[in-house]
XYZ file of C-alpha atoms in Angstrom:
522
model
C 58.475 33.318 32.870
C 59.925 34.201 29.502
C 63.328 36.361 29.206
C 62.429 39.824 28.368
C 65.300 40.010 25.740
C 65.449 36.725 23.177
C 68.461 36.607 21.377
C 68.427 38.715 18.041
C 69.601 37.086 14.878
C 70.808 39.288 11.787
C 70.624 38.014 8.482
C 72.656 39.231 5.453
C 71.763 38.597 1.826
C 74.477 37.914 -0.576
C 74.576 37.814 -4.302
C 71.185 37.360 -6.371
C 69.491 39.688 -4.097
C 70.827 42.882 -5.924
C 68.624 45.172 -7.592
C 68.864 48.668 -9.186
C 67.801 51.418 -6.626
C 69.124 49.532 -3.681
C 70.343 51.634 -1.350
C 68.291 54.613 -1.467
C 68.264 56.935 1.409
C 70.950 55.137 2.542
C 73.963 56.756 0.961
C 73.205 60.618 2.000
C 72.835 59.193 5.416
C 76.496 57.865 5.527
C 78.454 60.375 3.101
C 81.733 59.557 4.481
C 81.605 55.865 3.958
C 80.051 56.153 0.529
C 83.232 58.363 -0.412
C 85.316 55.780 1.093
C 83.914 53.104 -0.649
C 84.225 55.176 -4.032
C 88.213 55.586 -3.263
C 88.700 52.047 -2.738
C 86.504 50.659 -5.467
C 87.376 53.683 -8.008
C 84.217 54.406 -9.225
C 81.017 55.549 -7.715
C 78.986 53.345 -5.445
C 75.819 55.152 -5.185
C 75.477 55.644 -9.007
C 76.204 51.975 -9.707
C 73.452 50.909 -7.050
C 71.022 53.411 -7.619
C 71.223 53.995 -11.480
C 73.578 50.932 -12.919
C 73.952 53.164 -16.154
C 76.762 50.539 -17.717
C 74.587 47.631 -16.786
C 77.343 46.203 -14.346
C 75.203 45.361 -11.270
C 74.806 41.620 -11.941
C 78.454 41.665 -12.947
C 79.773 39.725 -10.079
C 83.368 42.213 -9.901
C 80.647 44.931 -9.333
C 77.756 43.079 -7.354
C 79.652 41.618 -4.337
C 81.384 45.141 -3.486
C 77.929 46.924 -4.001
C 75.853 44.342 -1.854
C 78.677 44.433 0.590
C 78.403 48.687 1.143
C 74.600 48.276 0.959
C 74.416 45.813 3.735
C 76.646 47.744 5.679
C 74.786 50.853 5.266
C 71.643 48.974 6.010
C 72.686 47.657 9.331
C 74.240 50.602 10.538
C 71.012 52.593 9.599
C 68.896 49.919 11.748
C 71.253 50.727 14.916
C 71.120 54.235 14.439
C 67.201 54.262 14.318
C 67.074 52.281 17.880
C 67.375 48.787 16.686
C 69.932 46.536 18.978
C 72.799 45.302 17.557
C 72.259 41.523 16.772
C 73.762 38.515 19.216
C 74.152 36.325 16.444
C 75.094 37.293 13.019
C 74.732 35.134 9.481
C 75.105 36.087 6.068
C 74.462 33.969 2.974
C 77.796 33.758 0.891
C 78.956 37.477 0.426
C 76.577 38.407 3.332
C 78.900 36.655 5.788
C 81.396 39.644 5.014
C 78.982 41.990 6.650
C 77.821 39.473 9.303
C 82.249 39.331 10.118
C 82.343 43.330 9.879
C 79.150 43.693 12.624
C 81.057 41.350 14.618
C 84.473 43.418 14.674
C 86.585 40.874 12.773
C 87.542 44.083 10.388
C 86.274 47.575 9.586
C 84.557 49.283 6.744
C 87.542 49.611 4.612
C 89.432 46.597 5.099
C 86.125 44.166 4.279
C 85.505 46.184 1.234
C 89.210 45.613 0.031
C 89.053 42.118 1.102
C 85.416 41.812 -0.941
C 86.732 43.355 -4.276
C 89.537 40.836 -4.394
C 87.025 37.819 -3.690
C 84.975 39.089 -6.592
C 87.952 39.658 -9.130
C 89.066 36.014 -8.103
C 85.577 34.623 -8.472
C 85.000 36.353 -11.797
C 88.097 35.318 -13.367
C 86.627 31.761 -13.106
C 85.290 30.843 -16.317
C 83.194 27.711 -18.025
C 80.885 27.103 -14.954
C 77.247 27.049 -14.299
C 74.966 26.862 -11.310
C 71.197 25.409 -11.167
C 68.776 25.865 -8.463
C 66.754 22.867 -7.663
C 63.337 23.308 -5.957
C 61.239 20.332 -4.209
C 64.176 17.853 -3.532
C 66.508 17.059 -0.411
C 70.164 17.466 -0.880
C 70.506 13.627 -0.203
C 67.764 12.853 -3.007
C 69.579 15.036 -5.332
C 73.025 13.661 -4.818
C 71.476 9.781 -5.181
C 69.777 11.371 -8.490
C 73.110 13.055 -9.833
C 74.962 9.749 -9.085
C 72.350 7.538 -10.854
C 72.752 10.017 -13.905
C 76.753 9.739 -13.895
C 76.533 13.530 -12.936
C 79.167 13.114 -9.806
C 81.074 15.941 -11.638
C 78.532 18.323 -9.762
C 78.554 19.582 -6.401
C 75.549 21.069 -4.340
C 77.054 24.737 -3.902
C 74.153 25.885 -1.690
C 71.992 24.043 0.912
C 69.182 26.613 1.305
C 66.643 24.620 2.815
C 65.580 21.180 3.279
C 64.246 21.074 -0.102
C 65.635 23.930 -2.174
C 69.637 23.653 -2.936
C 71.938 24.589 -5.535
C 73.995 22.603 -7.975
C 77.432 24.140 -9.536
C 79.845 22.897 -11.623
C 80.804 22.447 -15.590
C 78.339 24.389 -17.680
C 77.851 21.199 -19.892
C 77.161 18.998 -16.941
C 74.611 21.592 -15.495
C 72.711 21.358 -19.012
C 72.509 17.492 -18.484
C 71.347 17.838 -14.871
C 68.866 20.174 -16.119
C 67.283 17.595 -18.489
C 67.410 14.878 -15.781
C 65.683 16.944 -13.009
C 63.204 18.251 -15.200
C 62.354 14.739 -16.806
C 61.736 14.078 -13.088
C 59.335 16.521 -12.709
C 61.519 18.641 -10.515
C 61.658 22.384 -10.752
C 64.725 24.411 -11.762
C 66.276 27.665 -12.451
C 69.538 28.743 -13.654
C 71.385 31.341 -12.273
C 72.702 34.200 -13.886
C 76.546 33.212 -12.890
C 79.952 32.751 -15.541
C 81.666 30.673 -13.000
C 80.891 27.236 -10.806
C 80.962 29.061 -7.455
C 80.982 27.207 -4.162
C 82.193 24.052 -5.643
C 85.998 22.045 -6.203
C 86.014 24.098 -9.600
C 86.819 27.485 -7.386
C 89.879 25.679 -5.453
C 92.540 27.878 -7.632
C 90.444 31.287 -6.419
C 90.636 29.679 -2.799
C 93.982 29.145 -2.846
C 94.892 32.776 -4.260
C 92.526 34.383 -1.937
C 94.213 32.618 1.020
C 97.437 33.818 0.068
C 95.820 37.375 -0.654
C 94.369 37.226 3.464
C 97.933 36.424 4.844
C 98.390 40.092 4.414
C 95.465 40.949 6.719
C 94.915 40.694 10.607
C 91.624 40.168 11.913
C 90.188 41.344 15.117
C 88.469 39.225 17.861
C 84.855 38.545 17.138
C 82.098 40.455 19.916
C 79.227 38.960 18.441
C 78.623 35.269 17.507
C 78.986 34.780 13.728
C 77.937 31.106 11.887
C 80.142 30.256 9.134
C 78.643 29.184 5.916
C 81.224 25.945 4.866
C 80.826 24.665 8.932
C 77.212 25.778 10.185
C 79.317 26.400 13.420
C 80.448 29.832 14.857
C 83.386 31.220 13.830
C 86.373 30.843 16.149
C 89.029 33.430 16.501
C 92.342 32.912 14.764
C 90.616 30.950 11.993
C 88.816 33.800 9.884
C 91.057 33.737 7.065
C 91.049 30.263 6.517
C 87.340 29.769 6.696
C 86.878 32.577 4.361
C 88.993 31.075 1.809
C 87.315 27.751 2.577
C 83.985 29.480 1.940
C 84.822 30.017 -1.552
C 85.233 26.461 -2.816
C 83.160 25.171 -0.005
C 79.181 24.651 0.133
C 76.882 27.508 1.974
C 75.323 25.105 4.382
C 72.614 27.703 5.026
C 69.696 25.405 6.344
C 72.198 23.470 8.680
C 73.513 26.961 9.938
C 69.945 28.136 10.567
C 69.201 24.887 12.397
C 72.114 25.465 14.359
C 70.524 28.639 15.609
C 67.098 27.143 16.231
C 68.240 24.456 18.179
C 70.649 26.149 20.635
C 68.479 29.552 20.520
C 65.105 28.521 20.783
C 62.715 31.904 20.293
C 65.574 33.824 18.563
C 64.227 36.657 16.413
C 65.392 36.676 13.058
C 65.455 40.187 11.152
C 66.887 40.223 7.523
C 68.859 43.553 6.844
C 68.257 44.989 3.232
C 67.527 42.453 1.013
C 63.986 41.329 -0.745
C 63.151 39.081 2.011
C 64.684 35.886 0.573
C 66.514 34.831 3.612
C 63.519 35.437 5.705
C 61.317 33.022 3.654
C 64.082 30.624 3.901
C 63.926 30.706 7.721
C 60.398 29.973 7.604
C 61.003 26.900 5.499
C 63.649 25.427 7.724
C 61.770 26.247 10.965
C 58.477 24.687 9.400
C 60.449 21.276 8.724
C 60.164 18.585 11.137
C 63.351 18.321 13.553
C 63.735 15.689 16.294
C 63.135 17.015 19.622
C 65.628 17.735 22.019
C 65.481 16.169 25.273
C 65.287 18.765 28.233
C 67.052 18.419 31.119
C 65.719 16.897 34.090
C 68.347 18.216 36.918
C 70.658 20.933 37.047
C 74.005 20.795 39.098
C 74.638 24.148 40.537
C 78.402 25.741 41.549
C 78.364 28.352 43.886
C 79.878 31.718 43.469
C 83.145 33.165 45.721
C 82.021 32.484 49.691
C 78.930 30.557 48.605
C 77.757 27.190 49.792
C 75.224 24.836 48.781
C 72.245 27.463 49.645
C 73.466 30.095 47.194
C 71.122 29.292 44.808
C 68.515 27.819 47.209
C 65.904 30.263 45.957
C 66.195 28.955 42.313
C 64.592 25.751 43.243
C 61.134 27.554 43.893
C 61.245 28.564 40.169
C 62.438 25.353 38.434
C 59.321 23.222 38.408
C 60.033 19.565 37.889
C 63.760 20.124 37.176
C 65.532 18.934 39.900
C 68.300 21.653 41.574
C 71.479 19.816 42.646
C 74.180 22.145 44.453
C 77.528 20.758 44.366
C 79.025 21.749 47.529
C 83.264 22.693 47.702
C 85.011 21.686 50.749
C 84.975 23.956 53.578
C 81.703 24.769 54.029
C 78.126 24.071 54.623
C 77.810 20.485 54.985
C 81.523 20.014 54.526
C 82.390 23.000 56.817
C 84.873 20.257 58.796
C 86.949 19.633 55.512
C 90.091 21.732 54.748
C 89.471 24.567 51.892
C 90.765 23.994 48.683
C 92.914 26.679 46.740
C 93.919 24.643 44.006
C 91.770 24.698 40.846
C 92.460 21.187 39.510
C 91.658 20.030 42.891
C 88.298 21.795 43.204
C 87.330 20.725 40.003
C 88.174 17.226 40.604
C 86.236 17.185 43.796
C 82.974 18.847 41.942
C 83.113 16.040 39.143
C 83.353 13.118 41.884
C 80.074 14.494 43.160
C 78.555 14.287 39.589
C 79.823 10.794 39.115
C 76.785 8.063 39.070
C 74.274 10.876 38.835
C 74.417 11.597 34.839
C 71.918 8.967 33.826
C 69.363 11.718 32.809
C 69.723 14.802 30.801
C 71.151 17.569 32.673
C 72.614 21.318 33.066
C 75.068 22.757 34.950
C 75.017 26.375 35.995
C 77.452 28.918 37.458
C 77.680 32.309 38.701
C 81.069 34.348 38.953
C 83.571 32.175 40.021
C 81.047 29.289 39.783
C 80.571 30.029 36.158
C 84.555 29.341 35.850
C 84.191 26.247 37.897
C 81.186 24.695 35.882
C 83.290 25.588 32.628
C 85.942 23.440 33.726
C 83.726 20.798 35.202
C 82.583 20.479 31.548
C 85.761 20.146 30.412
C 86.895 17.357 32.922
C 83.864 15.221 31.953
C 84.863 15.326 28.319
C 88.382 14.544 29.413
C 86.841 11.320 31.095
C 84.411 10.381 28.531
C 81.297 11.175 30.693
C 77.769 12.604 29.287
C 78.032 16.045 28.656
C 74.921 18.571 30.159
C 72.518 19.781 27.561
C 73.674 23.245 28.212
C 75.975 25.149 30.206
C 74.695 28.395 31.952
C 77.062 30.589 33.452
C 76.225 34.391 34.746
C 78.266 37.255 36.414
C 81.420 36.463 34.273
C 83.360 37.296 31.404
C 84.561 34.777 28.992
C 87.031 32.022 30.593
C 90.111 32.876 28.339
C 89.575 36.485 29.840
C 91.512 37.096 33.014
C 88.823 37.805 35.748
C 88.537 41.018 36.919
C 88.833 39.607 40.457
C 91.973 37.969 39.970
C 93.805 40.154 42.628
C 91.087 40.475 45.164
C 92.716 37.693 47.296
C 95.653 40.111 47.958
C 93.395 43.156 49.249
C 94.029 43.223 53.049
C 91.919 44.431 56.167
C 89.319 47.007 55.230
C 90.057 47.318 51.757
C 88.850 43.746 51.268
C 85.668 44.011 53.302
C 84.865 47.440 51.333
C 85.757 45.985 47.654
C 83.231 43.314 48.632
C 80.591 45.864 49.405
C 80.745 47.205 46.077
C 80.215 43.992 44.616
C 77.158 43.388 46.817
C 77.462 39.697 47.932
C 77.985 40.205 51.741
C 74.769 40.073 54.132
C 75.316 43.269 56.365
C 73.604 40.936 59.020
C 76.851 39.211 59.212
C 78.969 41.730 60.305
C 78.105 41.543 64.019
C 79.182 38.027 64.413
C 82.958 38.145 64.279
C 83.114 34.608 64.580
C 81.208 33.892 61.578
C 83.245 36.991 60.046
C 86.475 35.190 60.320
C 85.223 31.887 59.250
C 83.442 33.982 56.122
C 86.617 35.705 55.449
C 88.633 32.389 55.293
C 86.204 31.000 52.862
C 86.162 34.069 50.466
C 90.109 34.337 50.817
C 90.198 30.642 49.426
C 87.854 31.150 46.642
C 89.236 34.399 45.373
C 92.700 32.673 45.629
C 91.241 29.991 43.072
C 90.414 33.310 40.750
C 93.697 34.515 41.087
C 95.219 31.034 40.151
C 93.292 30.401 37.210
C 95.439 29.692 34.246
C 93.085 29.134 30.720
C 94.278 26.272 28.787
C 93.668 26.407 25.204
C 91.281 23.381 24.376
C 88.517 22.428 21.752
C 85.578 23.963 22.045
C 82.721 22.158 23.779
C 79.969 20.619 22.059
C 77.541 21.965 24.580
C 75.252 24.974 23.980
C 76.244 28.016 26.223
C 74.015 30.598 27.785
C 75.554 33.677 29.379
C 73.399 36.143 31.551
C 74.585 39.388 32.584
C 73.409 42.178 34.828
C 72.934 45.512 32.983
C 75.249 47.268 35.483
C 78.020 44.821 34.998
C 81.088 46.517 33.524
C 81.680 43.629 31.013
C 82.414 44.423 27.501
C 81.014 42.845 24.566
C 84.243 41.296 23.601
C 84.482 39.817 27.459
C 80.906 38.168 26.979
C 81.715 37.320 23.306
C 84.839 35.270 24.555
C 82.452 32.698 26.072
C 81.557 31.771 22.333
C 85.134 30.440 21.730
C 84.381 27.640 24.176
C 81.441 26.107 22.152
C 80.876 24.670 18.840
C 77.248 26.110 19.502
C 76.061 29.653 19.007
C 76.147 31.616 22.258
C 72.891 32.812 23.778
C 73.158 35.957 25.448
C 70.991 37.902 28.064
C 71.130 40.852 29.942
C 68.892 41.628 33.089
C 68.507 44.664 35.154
C 70.994 44.893 38.005
C 74.624 44.675 39.479
C 77.100 41.794 39.979
C 74.256 39.856 42.334
C 71.360 40.608 39.728
C 70.746 36.963 40.041
C 68.955 37.303 43.416
C 65.835 39.207 41.662
C 65.595 37.299 38.599
C 65.440 33.780 39.704
C 62.187 32.767 37.400
C 64.110 34.056 34.626
C 67.291 32.257 35.322
C 65.220 28.914 35.947
C 63.607 29.660 32.519
C 66.903 29.892 30.877
C 68.280 26.671 32.533
C 65.375 24.673 31.337
C 65.881 25.821 27.911
C 62.416 26.532 27.311
C 61.827 28.686 24.083
C 61.984 32.542 25.371
C 60.377 35.620 23.956
């Protein structure tokens, strides 16, 4: 059964897509931002974009700020007209600054100041040129350059599997044009004055890095794929990644593949621009890619108070996917064993249950407390060198680097404890009439909530595991709290919201099974 809210991916174009008249109808809709841009830049941004009276729109110093402003206004205009904010953001070169703006790394004014400085530094570099090459893979292109003794050139843009851009000294670009044309390859010179995104921009990169030290960047609320790594940005690495981008290759094809691989069925929408990025995505989608093995089983980790039956209904919707519950001590079939309140001991126990059962592709799923424990299980498996899951699916919980909203629940006493659980909606009312069961259930719950109270996040490298996070639309999580899951994965984060409160999963087993299986979602 398809999930209704497939991941939305926004694409922001970069230099080369500028055109006289861009931004029409936007400047009047956003007069404050238009005026602010003029104050920062010292010229009329609307007049530049709409009329270009001095023919400066193709000058890098003016092109980059102009595109940044128009991209930003275009995105806000779409949101104001009812389009949802994107879950994943990609920008091509300069467009990456708009992706970071939309994700909360900086405000409009700060981003414009940074872009203006970037443009000045890049425009100051001279003597270089760039050449688009169509109909040849990056690997074959590199081989041909080596054969022609043109190792002074870099592949600056890897736009699609068969569309790349060379960058380097102008005289060597001329030689490359002759060699490639002689092999029947289509080429086109780009209107630039320097060898952008190549080793020849290192001086500009270093100056830009020094400039960026004067700024602080906010935590990202959305996933942004970096050009230079084709991986999601990590908090604390924005400045370094932006600096590296100036002298690094724009790995657009790899970036889009990263999204397609982790988020099948994602909906791409280009912001502004002329459709260039949309056409690239279609070409990348159409290129053959190695099929990824689907999970054959899913190991589940119960929420606070849950046992092996917590997700019993899930099995009725998973088809051939085997559901294997991991049982914690003190409940279910292990009721005779003492309850554990040490996080490391619980994780070690869960990992022991997995040993010898990782011979087939698998997924791991957990809700609420189970989400944090499932995440720690993946870390423990990595530490032991054991096979990692195809995906980690979590629900009803913020990113593990954010303190749990339930971290103090174990301190509540008497009626306050039960009243709080009633608000969460996880305690069956029929249980209240059996005092002995209530007493047992309270011990189990307190042990589990103690785990949340004792949970202390440790910074470690992100997992090479895609993470899918699902929340109820009436849960109180902020975008930043959900976005914190992205810090824990090198793959783009998949986000889904389903109707309901904290225990929304009980009404959405089919959708949940669909996400765990990893089938394309609509």
